[in-house]
Tab-separated table of C-alpha atoms in Angstrom:
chain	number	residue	atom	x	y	z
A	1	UNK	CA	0.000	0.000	0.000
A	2	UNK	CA	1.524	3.230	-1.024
A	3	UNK	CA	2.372	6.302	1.620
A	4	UNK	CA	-0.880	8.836	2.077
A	5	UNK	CA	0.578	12.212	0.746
A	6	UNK	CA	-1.670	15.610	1.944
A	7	UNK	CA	-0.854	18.899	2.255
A	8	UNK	CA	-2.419	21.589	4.536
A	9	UNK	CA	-3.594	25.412	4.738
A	10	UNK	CA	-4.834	27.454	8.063
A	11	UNK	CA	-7.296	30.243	7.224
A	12	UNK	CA	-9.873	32.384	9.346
A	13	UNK	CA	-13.689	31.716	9.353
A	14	UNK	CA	-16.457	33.127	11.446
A	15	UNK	CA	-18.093	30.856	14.077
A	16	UNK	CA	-21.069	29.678	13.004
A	17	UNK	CA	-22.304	29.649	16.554
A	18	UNK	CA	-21.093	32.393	18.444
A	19	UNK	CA	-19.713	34.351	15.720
A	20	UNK	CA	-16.383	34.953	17.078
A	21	UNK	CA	-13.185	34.343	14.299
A	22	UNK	CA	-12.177	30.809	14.843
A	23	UNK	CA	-8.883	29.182	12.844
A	24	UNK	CA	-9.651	26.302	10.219
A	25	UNK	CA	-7.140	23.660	9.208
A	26	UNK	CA	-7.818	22.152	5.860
A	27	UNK	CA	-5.918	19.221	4.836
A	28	UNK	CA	-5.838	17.769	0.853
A	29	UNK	CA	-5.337	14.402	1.319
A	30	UNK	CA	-4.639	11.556	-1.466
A	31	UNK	CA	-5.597	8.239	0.386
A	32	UNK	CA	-6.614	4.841	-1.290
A	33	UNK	CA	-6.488	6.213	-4.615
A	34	UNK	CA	-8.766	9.044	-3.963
A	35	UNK	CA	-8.153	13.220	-3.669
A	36	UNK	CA	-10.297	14.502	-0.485
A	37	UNK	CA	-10.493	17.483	1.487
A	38	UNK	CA	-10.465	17.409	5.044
A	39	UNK	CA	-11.578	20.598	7.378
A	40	UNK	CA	-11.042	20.822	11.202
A	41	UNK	CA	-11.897	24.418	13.554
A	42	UNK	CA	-12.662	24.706	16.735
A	43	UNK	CA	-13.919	28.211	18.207
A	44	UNK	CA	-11.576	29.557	21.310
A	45	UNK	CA	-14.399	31.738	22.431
A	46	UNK	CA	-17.899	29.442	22.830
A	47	UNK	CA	-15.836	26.060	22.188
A	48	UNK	CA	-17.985	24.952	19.176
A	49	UNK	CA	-15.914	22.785	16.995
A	50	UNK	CA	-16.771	20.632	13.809
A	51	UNK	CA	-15.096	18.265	11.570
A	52	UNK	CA	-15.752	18.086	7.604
A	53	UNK	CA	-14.042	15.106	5.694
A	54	UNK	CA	-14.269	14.155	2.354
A	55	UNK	CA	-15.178	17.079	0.142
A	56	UNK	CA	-13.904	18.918	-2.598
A	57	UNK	CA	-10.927	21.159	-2.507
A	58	UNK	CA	-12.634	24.613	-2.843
A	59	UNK	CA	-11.035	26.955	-5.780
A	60	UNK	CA	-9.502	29.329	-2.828
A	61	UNK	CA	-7.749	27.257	-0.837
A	62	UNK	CA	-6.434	25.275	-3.562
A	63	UNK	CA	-4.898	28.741	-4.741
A	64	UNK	CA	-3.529	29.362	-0.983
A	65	UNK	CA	-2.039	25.646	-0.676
A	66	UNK	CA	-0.304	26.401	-4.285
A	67	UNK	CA	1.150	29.918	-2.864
A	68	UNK	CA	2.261	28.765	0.607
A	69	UNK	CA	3.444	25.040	-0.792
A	70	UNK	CA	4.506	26.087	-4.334
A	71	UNK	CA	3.005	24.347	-7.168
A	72	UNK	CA	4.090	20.388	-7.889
A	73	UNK	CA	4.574	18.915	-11.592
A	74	UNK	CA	3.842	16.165	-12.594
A	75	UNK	CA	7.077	14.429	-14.905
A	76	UNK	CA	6.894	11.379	-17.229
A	77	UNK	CA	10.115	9.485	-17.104
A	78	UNK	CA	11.319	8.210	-20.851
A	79	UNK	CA	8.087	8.905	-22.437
A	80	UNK	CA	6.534	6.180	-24.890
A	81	UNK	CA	6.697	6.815	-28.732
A	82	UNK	CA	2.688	6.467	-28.058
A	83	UNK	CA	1.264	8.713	-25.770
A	84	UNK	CA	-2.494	7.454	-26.731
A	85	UNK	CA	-1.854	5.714	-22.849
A	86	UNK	CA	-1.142	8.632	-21.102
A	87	UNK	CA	-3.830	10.929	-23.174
A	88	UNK	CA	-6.523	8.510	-22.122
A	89	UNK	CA	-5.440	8.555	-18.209
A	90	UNK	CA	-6.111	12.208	-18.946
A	91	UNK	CA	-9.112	12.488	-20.187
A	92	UNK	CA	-10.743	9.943	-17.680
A	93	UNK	CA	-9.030	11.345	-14.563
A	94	UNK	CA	-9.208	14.648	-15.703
A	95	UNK	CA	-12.503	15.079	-17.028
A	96	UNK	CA	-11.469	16.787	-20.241
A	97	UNK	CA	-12.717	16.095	-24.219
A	98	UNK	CA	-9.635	15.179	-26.577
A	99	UNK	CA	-8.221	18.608	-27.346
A	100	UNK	CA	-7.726	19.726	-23.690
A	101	UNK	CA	-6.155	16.081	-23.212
A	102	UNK	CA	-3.641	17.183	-26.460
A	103	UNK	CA	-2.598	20.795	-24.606
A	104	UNK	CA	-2.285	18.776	-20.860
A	105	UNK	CA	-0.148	16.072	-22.570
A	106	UNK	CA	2.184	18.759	-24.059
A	107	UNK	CA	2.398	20.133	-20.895
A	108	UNK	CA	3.243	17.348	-19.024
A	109	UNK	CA	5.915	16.366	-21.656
A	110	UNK	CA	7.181	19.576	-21.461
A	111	UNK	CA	7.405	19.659	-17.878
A	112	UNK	CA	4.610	22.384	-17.415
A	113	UNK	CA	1.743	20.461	-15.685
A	114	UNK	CA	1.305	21.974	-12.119
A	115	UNK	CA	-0.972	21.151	-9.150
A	116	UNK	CA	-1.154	20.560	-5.779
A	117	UNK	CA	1.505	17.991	-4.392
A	118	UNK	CA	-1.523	15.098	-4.080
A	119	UNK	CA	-3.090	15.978	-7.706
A	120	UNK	CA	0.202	15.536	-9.283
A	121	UNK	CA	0.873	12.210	-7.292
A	122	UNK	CA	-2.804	10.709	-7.916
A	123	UNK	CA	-1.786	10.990	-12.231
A	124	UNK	CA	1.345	9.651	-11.268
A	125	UNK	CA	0.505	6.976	-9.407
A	126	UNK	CA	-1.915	6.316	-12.360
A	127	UNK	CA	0.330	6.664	-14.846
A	128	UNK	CA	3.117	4.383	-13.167
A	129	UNK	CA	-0.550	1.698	-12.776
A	130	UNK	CA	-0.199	1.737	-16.246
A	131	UNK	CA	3.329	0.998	-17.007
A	132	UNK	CA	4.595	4.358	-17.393
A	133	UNK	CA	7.409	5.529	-14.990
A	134	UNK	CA	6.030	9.022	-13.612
A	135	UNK	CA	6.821	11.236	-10.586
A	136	UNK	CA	5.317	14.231	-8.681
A	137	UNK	CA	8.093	16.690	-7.564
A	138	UNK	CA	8.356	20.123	-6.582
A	139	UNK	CA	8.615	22.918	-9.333
């Protein structure tokens, strides 16, 4: 079983019981094969706290772990004269019709393809599922 790999971000939030400012920690998390977003707070004035596991990773924090972690690439080791393989993992994991899988696999050829630390090591772990050596490092 491969090593869970997460990254996290503190940001302010209002209490949704008291109303006071309360600190949040969010936590990306790739586990079993599967991106999720964690979020934990607890308020220091009334006490209320609350626990939120398994969502998506909203647009904002995404942007804040990329700025306070620096991006992560994802790199394809010796790349196969056919990259119908890798185009395919694309598309499916991805979400994306054929052209947008034609400008993501030039980027990820060319070194370009940038995420969050666990979005570049879910395609990589992909990828290397389907015989093609890949890695997730920092930019």
């Amino acid at each position: 079983m491969e090593q869970p790999v997460f990254e996290s971000v503190h940001y302010p939030a209002v209490c949704q019981e008291c109303g006071a400012q309360l600190e949040c920690c969010g936590v990306q998390a790739l586990v079993d094969g599967r991106l999720r977003w964690d979020v934990e707070s607890t308020c220091s004035a009334c006490g209320f706290a609350v626990a939120v596991c398994g969502g998506d990773l909203p647009s904002e924090r995404r942007e804040q772990m990329l700025c306070e972690h620096g991006p992560a690439k994802l790199q394809v080791i010796s790349p196969p004269a056919n990259s119908v393989v890798i185009m395919r993992l694309l598309r499916a994991e991805l979400g994306i019709d054929l052209v947008n899988a034609k400008a993501v696999l030039r980027r990820v050829l060319n070194g370009g393809h940038l995420g969050t630390l666990p979005e570049m090591e879910l395609l990589a772990r992909k990828l290397r599922a389907s015989g093609i050596a890949a890695v997730a490092t920092r930019s």
